[in-house]
Amino acid sequence: MSDIGDLIRLAGRRPEPPAFRAARVRAAVEAEWRRTLERRRWMVWRWTFVAAALAVAAYWFHPTARREAPPPPQVATVVRVEGSVRLVSSPSAPRLLTTGDRLVAGAVADTTAGGRAALQLASGVALRIKEGTRIVVEAPSSVRLEHGTIYLDTKSGASASRRIDVRTPQGTVYNLGTRFEVEAGSGAVRIRVRNGQVRVDRAGPEVRVIAAQAVTLLPDRRVEWGTAPPFGKEWSWVEALAPPFVVEGATLESFLDWVSGELGLTWRYADRPAERHGHAVVLHGSIEGLTPQEAIEAVLPTCGMSQRTSRGELIVARAAR
Amino acid sequence: MTDTRDTDRALVARLLSGREEAFAEFFELMFPRVYRFALARLGEREDAAEDVAQVTLCQVVRRLETWRGEASLFTWVCTICRHEIEAWRRRHPDEAFVELAEDAPEVRAALESLYTLEPGRTQTAVEQRELASLVQRVLDHLPAHYGSVLEWKYLDELPVRDIATRLALSEKAAESLLTRARAAFRDAVIAIAPDLAPAARRRGYGETS
């Protein structure tokens, strides 16, 4: 054996733990880390209260808390499936996903057979998976994209954006805003931001992508910039997987918030009379099976209103009599 | 030159302040090594290694504030992992016991034999596996990134320029890191098998890219 290089070559590459095991452990450890941070903040806040501190210490040193590994937490619920989507959490037990399935940490969803799906992560983030994609849901706020295309809406049904990170072969994408798409293939990763912004941590300078921008991260570390209008045909796969909106009892304005978000538009009333009328409308019925575009075309006429789009704006007016 | 413990301290400080990227870095750095550490001591039982690695890392994140930086972070993690392996063995008394390879006299002998092999001598498959396993564990015990850098250099045959890009370092800093990694590897081998000191110094140290 001649030198260090020979020794290392003889040993070969160190084996990596299986991805599904790494994902399960990561989810559990990350959850424990967050609980610990919360406990730490709480302890600092209450430090002067001796009784509370003793209670924390009792929990800290409790034998069962130390010895038992928490079971893998549920991280997502399947809200929509089109075609065949396989769940490959363990190599020995692949099966097809169906609406309502609950996924645990480490679940691998595979749409390479031609299907697509929408998931609701336990963190509140909406995740849509295009055809030809394979992802690992590692935690409620962490997804690993092996290849294919996913779309994330971190403000789905909420007033504030939620945290998510997407691990890709070219770095980790952190959301600083609300809606974006990540596509991985042939060693490159493309990111399109619909609104808000994302940050990418990778070797080399940090990359930030803002709304209406697209960036491609190439395997040789080069970065190519482009534009990505937040609306249009390129987003049609995302709109087709929109989670169902319950119209019955909803206000017209909440419906307009949902539909404009799905179409990548902002919305406004055309004038004061339209606003006064629209403000009072409560909807009834169902839009099940309709895309957001089909839904708005179906709903507004029943409210005596009409709509048009101009430069990324959805303008809602009173219908002509 | 940044000391490994300074790097560890900085990582722990970022973890304690709740930085998301610090958790990702910590997990990617520690989990594969802890998993392999446990796997080797639990008779290659993957489920057991996963459980032990999970409990160990949960313990570590709970007790991060108690790490004083007297040993490297990975050494401290291994200490906790050893306790968890013992606890696992107590809960599974019927399972076969695996002696810690690094402490076994025959491992020293195996490593020494690696350096005394005649050129052209064919090793048995068992010898190859034992030596490979030992070298891999030595790589796991090196400070952060050292093991990866050596694998990139000797297995992937990456030039220093590419290693620098991967680690977001200058070429000079990457070259320096590689030199330190070689030295640390050599020192680790010598620590396990002191009789190898002359050969390791002569053959491995001061190598250039």
Coordinates of C-alpha atoms in Angstrom, one line a residue:
Chain A
M1 CA 0.0 0.0 0.0
S2 CA 1.8 3.1 -1.1
D3 CA 0.1 6.2 0.4
I4 CA -3.0 7.8 1.9
G5 CA -4.7 7.9 -1.5
D6 CA -4.3 4.1 -2.0
L7 CA -5.6 3.5 1.4
I8 CA -8.7 5.6 0.8
R9 CA -9.2 4.1 -2.6
L10 CA -9.0 0.6 -1.1
A11 CA -11.7 1.6 1.4
G12 CA -14.0 3.0 -1.2
R13 CA -16.7 5.5 -0.6
R14 CA -18.4 5.5 2.8
P15 CA -21.9 4.1 2.5
E16 CA -24.7 6.7 2.8
P17 CA -27.6 5.8 5.1
P18 CA -30.8 5.0 3.0
A19 CA -32.7 8.2 2.2
F20 CA -35.9 7.1 3.8
R21 CA -34.1 6.4 7.1
A22 CA -32.3 9.8 6.9
A23 CA -35.7 11.5 6.2
R24 CA -37.4 9.8 9.2
V25 CA -34.5 10.7 11.6
R26 CA -34.3 14.2 10.3
A27 CA -38.0 14.8 10.9
A28 CA -37.8 13.5 14.4
V29 CA -34.5 15.4 15.3
E30 CA -35.7 18.6 13.7
A31 CA -39.0 18.4 15.7
E32 CA -36.9 17.8 18.9
W33 CA -34.7 20.8 18.0
R34 CA -37.7 23.1 17.6
R35 CA -39.2 21.9 20.9
T36 CA -35.9 22.5 22.6
L37 CA -35.6 26.0 21.2
E38 CA -39.2 26.7 22.4
R39 CA -38.3 25.3 25.8
R40 CA -35.2 27.4 25.9
R41 CA -37.0 30.6 25.1
W42 CA -39.6 29.7 27.7
M43 CA -37.0 29.0 30.4
V44 CA -35.3 32.3 29.8
W45 CA -38.6 34.1 30.1
R46 CA -39.5 32.3 33.3
W47 CA -36.1 31.9 34.8
T48 CA -37.1 33.7 38.0
F49 CA -40.0 31.4 38.7
V50 CA -38.4 28.5 40.5
A51 CA -41.3 26.2 40.4
A52 CA -41.6 26.4 36.7
A53 CA -37.9 25.8 36.3
L54 CA -38.2 22.7 38.4
A55 CA -41.0 21.4 36.2
V56 CA -38.8 21.9 33.1
A57 CA -35.9 20.1 34.8
A58 CA -38.2 17.2 35.7
Y59 CA -39.2 16.8 32.1
W60 CA -35.7 17.3 30.9
F61 CA -34.4 14.4 33.0
H62 CA -37.4 12.1 32.7
P63 CA -36.1 8.7 31.6
T64 CA -38.8 8.0 29.1
A65 CA -38.2 11.4 27.4
R66 CA -34.6 10.5 27.0
R67 CA -34.9 6.9 25.9
E68 CA -37.8 6.6 23.6
A69 CA -37.5 7.7 20.0
P70 CA -40.6 9.5 18.9
P71 CA -42.5 7.8 16.2
P72 CA -42.3 9.4 12.7
P73 CA -44.7 12.3 12.7
Q74 CA -47.4 12.7 10.1
V75 CA -46.2 15.4 7.7
A76 CA -48.8 15.8 5.0
T77 CA -52.3 14.9 3.7
V78 CA -53.1 14.1 0.1
V79 CA -55.8 16.5 -1.1
R80 CA -55.9 15.6 -4.8
V81 CA -54.6 12.9 -7.1
E82 CA -54.8 12.6 -10.8
G83 CA -53.5 9.5 -12.5
S84 CA -51.1 7.1 -10.8
V85 CA -49.0 8.5 -7.9
R86 CA -46.9 5.9 -6.1
L87 CA -45.9 6.1 -2.4
V88 CA -42.5 4.5 -2.0
S89 CA -41.7 5.2 1.6
S90 CA -40.0 1.9 1.9
P91 CA -38.5 0.0 -1.0
S92 CA -40.5 -3.1 0.0
A93 CA -44.0 -1.5 0.1
P94 CA -44.8 0.8 -2.8
R95 CA -48.5 1.5 -3.3
L96 CA -50.7 4.0 -5.0
L97 CA -51.7 7.2 -3.2
T98 CA -55.3 8.2 -2.9
T99 CA -57.0 11.4 -1.7
G100 CA -57.1 11.6 2.1
D101 CA -53.9 9.5 2.6
R102 CA -51.8 10.8 5.5
L103 CA -48.0 10.7 4.9
V104 CA -45.4 10.2 7.6
A105 CA -41.9 11.8 7.6
G106 CA -39.8 10.2 4.9
A107 CA -42.7 9.5 2.5
V108 CA -41.5 9.3 -1.1
A109 CA -44.1 10.4 -3.7
D110 CA -43.4 9.4 -7.3
T111 CA -45.4 10.6 -10.3
T112 CA -43.1 9.2 -12.9
A113 CA -46.0 6.9 -14.1
G114 CA -47.8 9.9 -15.4
G115 CA -49.9 11.1 -12.4
R116 CA -49.8 14.3 -10.4
A117 CA -50.9 15.3 -6.9
A118 CA -51.6 18.0 -4.4
L119 CA -50.6 17.7 -0.8
Q120 CA -51.3 19.8 2.2
L121 CA -48.2 19.8 4.5
A122 CA -48.8 19.8 8.2
S123 CA -47.1 23.2 8.4
G124 CA -50.0 24.6 6.3
V125 CA -47.9 24.8 3.1
A126 CA -49.7 23.6 -0.1
L127 CA -47.5 21.4 -2.3
R128 CA -48.3 20.4 -5.9
I129 CA -46.4 17.7 -7.7
K130 CA -46.2 17.6 -11.5
E131 CA -45.9 14.5 -13.7
G132 CA -42.4 12.9 -13.8
T133 CA -41.4 14.0 -10.3
R134 CA -40.0 12.2 -7.3
I135 CA -39.9 13.9 -3.9
V136 CA -39.3 13.0 -0.3
V137 CA -41.4 14.8 2.3
E138 CA -38.9 15.0 5.1
A139 CA -40.7 17.1 7.6
P140 CA -43.8 19.4 7.7
S141 CA -41.5 22.2 6.5
S142 CA -38.9 20.4 4.5
V143 CA -39.1 18.7 1.1
R144 CA -36.4 17.1 -1.0
L145 CA -36.9 17.3 -4.7
E146 CA -35.0 14.4 -6.4
H147 CA -36.2 15.3 -9.9
G148 CA -39.2 16.8 -11.6
T149 CA -41.3 19.8 -10.8
I150 CA -43.1 21.0 -7.7
Y151 CA -45.0 24.2 -6.8
L152 CA -45.4 25.5 -3.3
D153 CA -47.9 28.0 -1.9
T154 CA -46.8 29.0 1.6
K155 CA -49.7 31.4 2.1
S156 CA -52.5 29.0 1.2
G157 CA -55.5 30.1 3.2
A158 CA -53.5 32.1 5.7
S159 CA -52.7 35.8 6.2
A160 CA -49.0 35.1 6.8
S161 CA -46.5 33.1 4.8
R162 CA -45.2 29.8 6.4
R163 CA -41.7 28.5 6.3
I164 CA -40.6 25.8 3.9
D165 CA -37.3 24.6 2.5
V166 CA -36.8 22.6 -0.6
R167 CA -33.6 20.6 -0.9
T168 CA -32.3 20.1 -4.5
P169 CA -29.2 18.8 -6.1
Q170 CA -28.1 22.4 -6.6
G171 CA -28.7 23.7 -3.1
T172 CA -31.5 24.4 -0.6
V173 CA -34.3 26.8 -1.5
Y174 CA -35.8 28.8 1.4
N175 CA -39.0 30.8 0.9
L176 CA -39.1 34.4 1.8
G177 CA -42.5 34.9 0.3
T178 CA -45.4 32.9 -0.9
R179 CA -45.6 31.0 -4.2
F180 CA -42.9 29.5 -6.3
E181 CA -42.0 26.5 -8.5
V182 CA -38.8 24.4 -8.4
E183 CA -37.8 22.1 -11.2
A184 CA -34.9 19.7 -11.1
G185 CA -33.5 17.7 -14.0
S186 CA -30.3 16.9 -15.8
G187 CA -28.2 18.3 -13.0
A188 CA -29.7 21.8 -13.3
V189 CA -32.4 23.3 -11.1
R190 CA -34.8 26.0 -12.3
I191 CA -36.8 28.2 -9.9
R192 CA -39.7 30.4 -10.9
V193 CA -41.1 32.8 -8.3
R194 CA -44.8 33.8 -8.7
N195 CA -44.8 36.2 -5.8
G196 CA -42.7 36.9 -2.8
Q197 CA -39.1 35.8 -3.0
V198 CA -36.9 32.8 -2.3
R199 CA -33.3 32.4 -1.2
V200 CA -31.0 29.6 -2.3
D201 CA -28.2 28.4 -0.1
R202 CA -25.5 26.6 -2.2
A203 CA -21.8 26.6 -2.6
G204 CA -20.8 30.0 -3.8
P205 CA -22.6 33.3 -3.5
E206 CA -26.2 33.3 -2.2
V207 CA -28.9 33.5 -4.8
R208 CA -32.2 35.5 -4.3
V209 CA -35.0 35.3 -6.7
I210 CA -37.9 37.7 -6.6
A211 CA -41.4 37.6 -8.1
A212 CA -41.6 37.3 -11.9
Q213 CA -38.0 36.2 -12.0
A214 CA -36.7 32.7 -13.1
V215 CA -33.2 31.4 -12.3
T216 CA -31.5 28.3 -13.5
L217 CA -28.7 26.9 -11.4
L218 CA -26.3 24.9 -13.5
P219 CA -24.1 22.0 -12.4
D220 CA -21.0 23.9 -13.1
R221 CA -22.1 26.6 -10.6
R222 CA -23.2 29.1 -13.3
V223 CA -26.5 30.9 -12.8
E224 CA -28.7 31.9 -15.6
W225 CA -31.4 34.6 -15.1
G226 CA -34.7 35.0 -16.9
T227 CA -38.2 36.3 -16.4
A228 CA -41.3 34.4 -15.2
P229 CA -44.6 36.2 -15.6
P230 CA -46.8 35.2 -12.6
F231 CA -49.7 34.3 -14.8
G232 CA -50.2 32.5 -18.1
K233 CA -50.1 29.1 -19.7
E234 CA -46.8 28.0 -18.0
W235 CA -48.7 27.8 -14.7
S236 CA -51.7 25.8 -16.1
W237 CA -50.5 22.6 -14.5
V238 CA -50.5 24.3 -11.1
E239 CA -54.0 25.7 -11.6
A240 CA -55.3 22.3 -12.6
L241 CA -54.2 20.9 -9.2
A242 CA -55.7 23.8 -7.2
P243 CA -57.1 22.5 -3.9
P244 CA -60.9 22.5 -3.7
F245 CA -62.5 25.8 -2.6
V246 CA -65.7 25.5 -0.6
V247 CA -68.0 28.1 -2.1
E248 CA -71.1 27.3 0.1
G249 CA -71.3 30.2 2.6
A250 CA -68.1 31.9 1.5
T251 CA -68.0 35.6 0.7
L252 CA -67.4 36.7 -2.9
E253 CA -64.3 38.5 -1.8
S254 CA -62.7 35.4 -0.2
F255 CA -63.5 33.5 -3.4
L256 CA -61.8 36.3 -5.4
D257 CA -58.8 36.1 -3.1
W258 CA -58.5 32.4 -3.8
V259 CA -59.1 32.5 -7.5
S260 CA -56.7 35.4 -8.1
G261 CA -54.0 33.7 -6.1
E262 CA -54.4 30.5 -8.1
L263 CA -54.2 32.5 -11.4
G264 CA -51.2 34.6 -10.3
L265 CA -53.2 37.8 -10.5
T266 CA -54.1 40.6 -8.2
W267 CA -57.8 41.7 -8.1
R268 CA -59.8 44.9 -7.6
Y269 CA -63.3 46.2 -8.2
A270 CA -63.8 48.3 -11.3
D271 CA -65.6 51.1 -9.3
R272 CA -67.4 52.0 -6.1
P273 CA -70.8 50.6 -7.2
A274 CA -69.2 47.2 -7.9
E275 CA -67.4 47.3 -4.6
R276 CA -70.6 48.1 -2.6
H277 CA -72.4 45.2 -4.4
G278 CA -69.6 42.7 -4.2
H279 CA -68.9 43.4 -0.6
A280 CA -72.3 42.0 0.4
V281 CA -72.4 38.9 -1.7
V282 CA -72.3 35.5 0.0
L283 CA -72.0 32.4 -2.3
H284 CA -73.9 29.1 -2.5
G285 CA -73.4 25.9 -4.4
S286 CA -70.3 24.1 -5.5
I287 CA -67.4 24.5 -7.9
E288 CA -66.1 21.0 -7.5
G289 CA -64.2 19.7 -10.6
L290 CA -63.7 23.2 -12.1
T291 CA -60.4 24.9 -12.6
P292 CA -60.0 28.4 -11.0
Q293 CA -60.5 30.0 -14.5
E294 CA -63.6 27.9 -15.1
A295 CA -64.9 28.7 -11.5
I296 CA -64.7 32.4 -11.9
E297 CA -66.4 32.3 -15.2
A298 CA -69.2 30.2 -13.6
V299 CA -69.6 32.1 -10.4
L300 CA -69.5 35.8 -11.2
P301 CA -72.5 35.9 -13.6
T302 CA -74.6 34.3 -10.8
C303 CA -73.7 37.3 -8.6
G304 CA -74.6 39.9 -11.3
M305 CA -71.0 40.6 -11.9
S306 CA -68.4 40.3 -14.6
Q307 CA -64.6 40.2 -14.9
R308 CA -61.8 41.0 -17.2
T309 CA -58.0 40.8 -16.9
S310 CA -55.5 43.4 -17.7
R311 CA -51.8 43.5 -17.0
G312 CA -51.9 40.9 -14.3
E313 CA -55.0 42.4 -12.7
L314 CA -58.4 40.8 -12.4
I315 CA -61.0 43.6 -12.6
V316 CA -64.4 42.8 -11.2
A317 CA -67.4 45.0 -12.3
R318 CA -71.2 45.0 -12.2
A319 CA -72.6 43.0 -15.1
A320 CA -74.3 45.0 -17.8
R321 CA -78.0 44.7 -17.6
Chain B
M1 CA -6.3 28.9 10.3
T2 CA -9.7 28.1 11.8
D3 CA -9.6 25.4 14.5
T4 CA -12.1 22.6 14.2
R5 CA -13.6 23.4 17.6
D6 CA -14.1 27.0 16.5
T7 CA -16.1 25.7 13.6
D8 CA -18.0 23.4 15.9
R9 CA -18.6 26.3 18.4
A10 CA -19.9 28.5 15.6
L11 CA -22.3 25.7 14.4
V12 CA -23.6 25.1 17.9
A13 CA -24.1 28.8 18.5
R14 CA -26.1 29.1 15.3
L15 CA -28.1 26.0 16.2
L16 CA -28.9 27.5 19.6
S17 CA -30.0 30.7 18.0
G18 CA -32.5 28.8 15.8
R19 CA -30.9 29.3 12.4
E20 CA -32.6 27.0 9.9
E21 CA -29.5 26.5 7.7
A22 CA -27.5 25.5 10.8
F23 CA -29.8 22.6 11.5
A24 CA -29.5 21.4 7.9
E25 CA -25.7 21.6 8.1
F26 CA -25.6 19.9 11.5
F27 CA -27.8 17.0 10.3
E28 CA -26.0 16.5 7.1
L29 CA -22.7 16.5 8.9
M30 CA -23.6 14.3 11.8
F31 CA -26.3 11.8 10.8
P32 CA -24.4 9.7 8.3
R33 CA -21.4 9.4 10.6
V34 CA -23.5 8.6 13.7
Y35 CA -25.6 6.1 11.7
R36 CA -22.4 4.3 10.5
F37 CA -20.9 4.5 14.0
A38 CA -24.0 2.8 15.4
L39 CA -24.4 0.3 12.5
A40 CA -20.9 -1.0 13.0
R41 CA -21.5 -1.7 16.7
L42 CA -25.0 -3.1 16.3
G43 CA -24.2 -6.0 14.0
E44 CA -25.2 -4.1 10.9
R45 CA -28.8 -4.0 12.0
E46 CA -30.2 -1.0 10.1
D47 CA -33.4 -0.5 12.1
A48 CA -31.4 -0.5 15.3
A49 CA -28.8 1.9 13.9
E50 CA -31.6 4.2 12.8
D51 CA -33.2 4.1 16.2
V52 CA -30.0 4.7 18.1
A53 CA -28.9 7.5 15.7
Q54 CA -32.3 9.2 16.1
V55 CA -32.3 9.0 19.9
T56 CA -28.6 10.1 20.0
L57 CA -29.2 13.2 17.8
C58 CA -32.4 14.1 19.8
Q59 CA -30.3 13.9 22.9
V60 CA -27.7 16.1 21.3
V61 CA -30.0 18.8 20.3
R62 CA -31.6 18.8 23.7
R63 CA -28.3 19.0 25.5
L64 CA -26.4 21.3 23.1
E65 CA -26.0 24.0 25.7
T66 CA -24.1 21.6 27.9
W67 CA -21.4 21.0 25.3
R68 CA -18.3 22.9 26.5
G69 CA -16.1 22.5 23.5
E70 CA -13.5 20.5 25.4
A71 CA -13.8 17.7 22.8
S72 CA -14.9 18.0 19.2
L73 CA -18.6 18.0 18.6
F74 CA -18.5 14.6 16.9
T75 CA -16.5 13.1 19.8
W76 CA -19.1 14.4 22.2
V77 CA -21.9 13.0 19.9
C78 CA -20.1 9.6 19.8
T79 CA -20.0 9.6 23.6
I80 CA -23.7 10.0 23.8
C81 CA -24.1 7.4 21.0
R82 CA -22.1 4.9 23.0
H83 CA -24.5 5.3 25.9
E84 CA -27.5 4.8 23.7
I85 CA -25.9 1.7 22.1
E86 CA -25.4 0.3 25.6
A87 CA -29.0 1.2 26.5
W88 CA -30.1 -0.6 23.3
R89 CA -28.1 -3.7 24.2
R90 CA -29.7 -3.7 27.7
R91 CA -33.1 -3.7 26.1
H92 CA -32.1 -6.4 23.7
P93 CA -30.1 -8.8 25.7
D94 CA -30.6 -11.7 23.3
E95 CA -29.0 -9.9 20.4
A96 CA -25.4 -10.6 19.5
F97 CA -22.8 -8.3 21.0
V98 CA -20.3 -6.5 18.7
E99 CA -17.0 -5.3 20.1
L100 CA -15.9 -1.8 19.3
A101 CA -13.7 -2.2 16.3
E102 CA -11.4 0.7 17.0
D103 CA -10.5 -0.7 20.5
A104 CA -9.9 -4.3 19.4
P105 CA -6.2 -5.4 19.2
E106 CA -6.9 -7.4 16.0
V107 CA -7.9 -4.2 14.3
R108 CA -4.5 -2.7 15.0
A109 CA -2.9 -5.8 13.5
A110 CA -5.2 -5.6 10.5
L111 CA -4.2 -2.0 9.8
E112 CA -0.5 -2.8 10.3
S113 CA -0.8 -5.7 7.8
L114 CA -2.1 -3.2 5.3
Y115 CA 1.2 -1.5 5.3
T116 CA 3.3 -4.6 5.3
L117 CA 1.6 -6.4 2.4
E118 CA 3.9 -7.4 -0.3
P119 CA 3.1 -5.8 -3.6
G120 CA 0.9 -8.1 -5.7
R121 CA -0.2 -10.1 -2.7
T122 CA -3.9 -10.9 -3.0
Q123 CA -5.9 -10.1 0.0
T124 CA -8.8 -12.2 1.0
A125 CA -12.3 -10.7 0.8
V126 CA -12.6 -10.7 4.6
E127 CA -9.3 -8.8 5.0
Q128 CA -10.4 -6.3 2.4
R129 CA -13.8 -5.7 4.1
E130 CA -12.2 -5.3 7.5
L131 CA -9.6 -2.8 6.3
A132 CA -12.1 -0.9 4.2
S133 CA -14.4 -0.7 7.2
L134 CA -11.7 0.6 9.5
V135 CA -10.5 3.3 7.0
Q136 CA -14.1 4.4 6.6
R137 CA -14.5 4.8 10.3
V138 CA -11.3 6.7 10.5
L139 CA -12.7 9.1 7.9
D140 CA -15.8 9.5 9.9
H141 CA -13.8 10.5 13.0
L142 CA -11.9 13.2 11.2
P143 CA -13.0 16.8 11.7
A144 CA -15.9 18.2 9.6
H145 CA -15.3 18.1 5.9
Y146 CA -11.9 16.4 6.1
G147 CA -13.4 13.0 5.2
S148 CA -15.4 14.4 2.3
V149 CA -12.4 16.3 1.0
L150 CA -10.2 13.2 1.0
E151 CA -12.9 11.2 -0.8
W152 CA -13.4 14.0 -3.4
K153 CA -9.6 14.1 -4.0
Y154 CA -8.9 10.4 -4.1
L155 CA -12.1 8.7 -5.1
D156 CA -13.7 11.4 -7.4
E157 CA -10.3 12.7 -8.4
L158 CA -11.5 16.2 -8.3
P159 CA -8.9 19.0 -8.8
V160 CA -8.4 21.4 -6.0
R161 CA -10.2 24.1 -7.9
D162 CA -13.4 22.0 -7.9
I163 CA -13.1 21.2 -4.2
A164 CA -12.7 24.9 -3.5
T165 CA -15.9 25.6 -5.5
R166 CA -17.8 22.9 -3.6
L167 CA -16.8 24.4 -0.2
A168 CA -17.0 28.0 -1.4
L169 CA -13.3 28.5 -0.5
S170 CA -10.4 30.0 -2.4
E171 CA -8.1 27.5 -4.0
K172 CA -5.4 28.3 -1.5
A173 CA -7.7 27.6 1.4
A174 CA -8.9 24.4 -0.2
E175 CA -5.3 23.3 -0.7
S176 CA -4.6 24.1 2.9
L177 CA -7.7 22.2 4.0
L178 CA -6.6 19.2 2.0
T179 CA -3.1 19.2 3.6
R180 CA -4.7 19.3 7.0
A181 CA -7.1 16.5 6.1
R182 CA -4.2 14.3 5.0
A183 CA -2.3 15.1 8.2
A184 CA -5.3 14.4 10.3
F185 CA -5.9 11.1 8.5
R186 CA -2.3 10.1 9.0
D187 CA -2.4 11.1 12.7
A188 CA -5.6 9.1 13.2
V189 CA -4.1 6.0 11.5
I190 CA -0.9 6.4 13.6
A191 CA -3.0 6.8 16.8
I192 CA -4.6 3.4 16.1
A193 CA -1.4 1.7 14.9
P194 CA 1.7 3.5 16.4
D195 CA 4.0 1.1 14.6
L196 CA 3.0 2.6 11.3
A197 CA 4.3 6.1 12.2
P198 CA 7.5 6.0 10.0
A199 CA 5.7 4.6 7.0
A200 CA 2.8 7.0 7.2
R201 CA 5.1 10.0 7.6
R202 CA 7.2 9.0 4.7
R203 CA 4.4 8.1 2.4
G204 CA 1.4 10.2 3.2
Y205 CA 2.5 13.5 4.5
G206 CA 3.5 16.5 2.4
E207 CA 1.8 15.1 -0.7
T208 CA 0.8 17.7 -3.2
S209 CA -2.3 18.0 -5.3

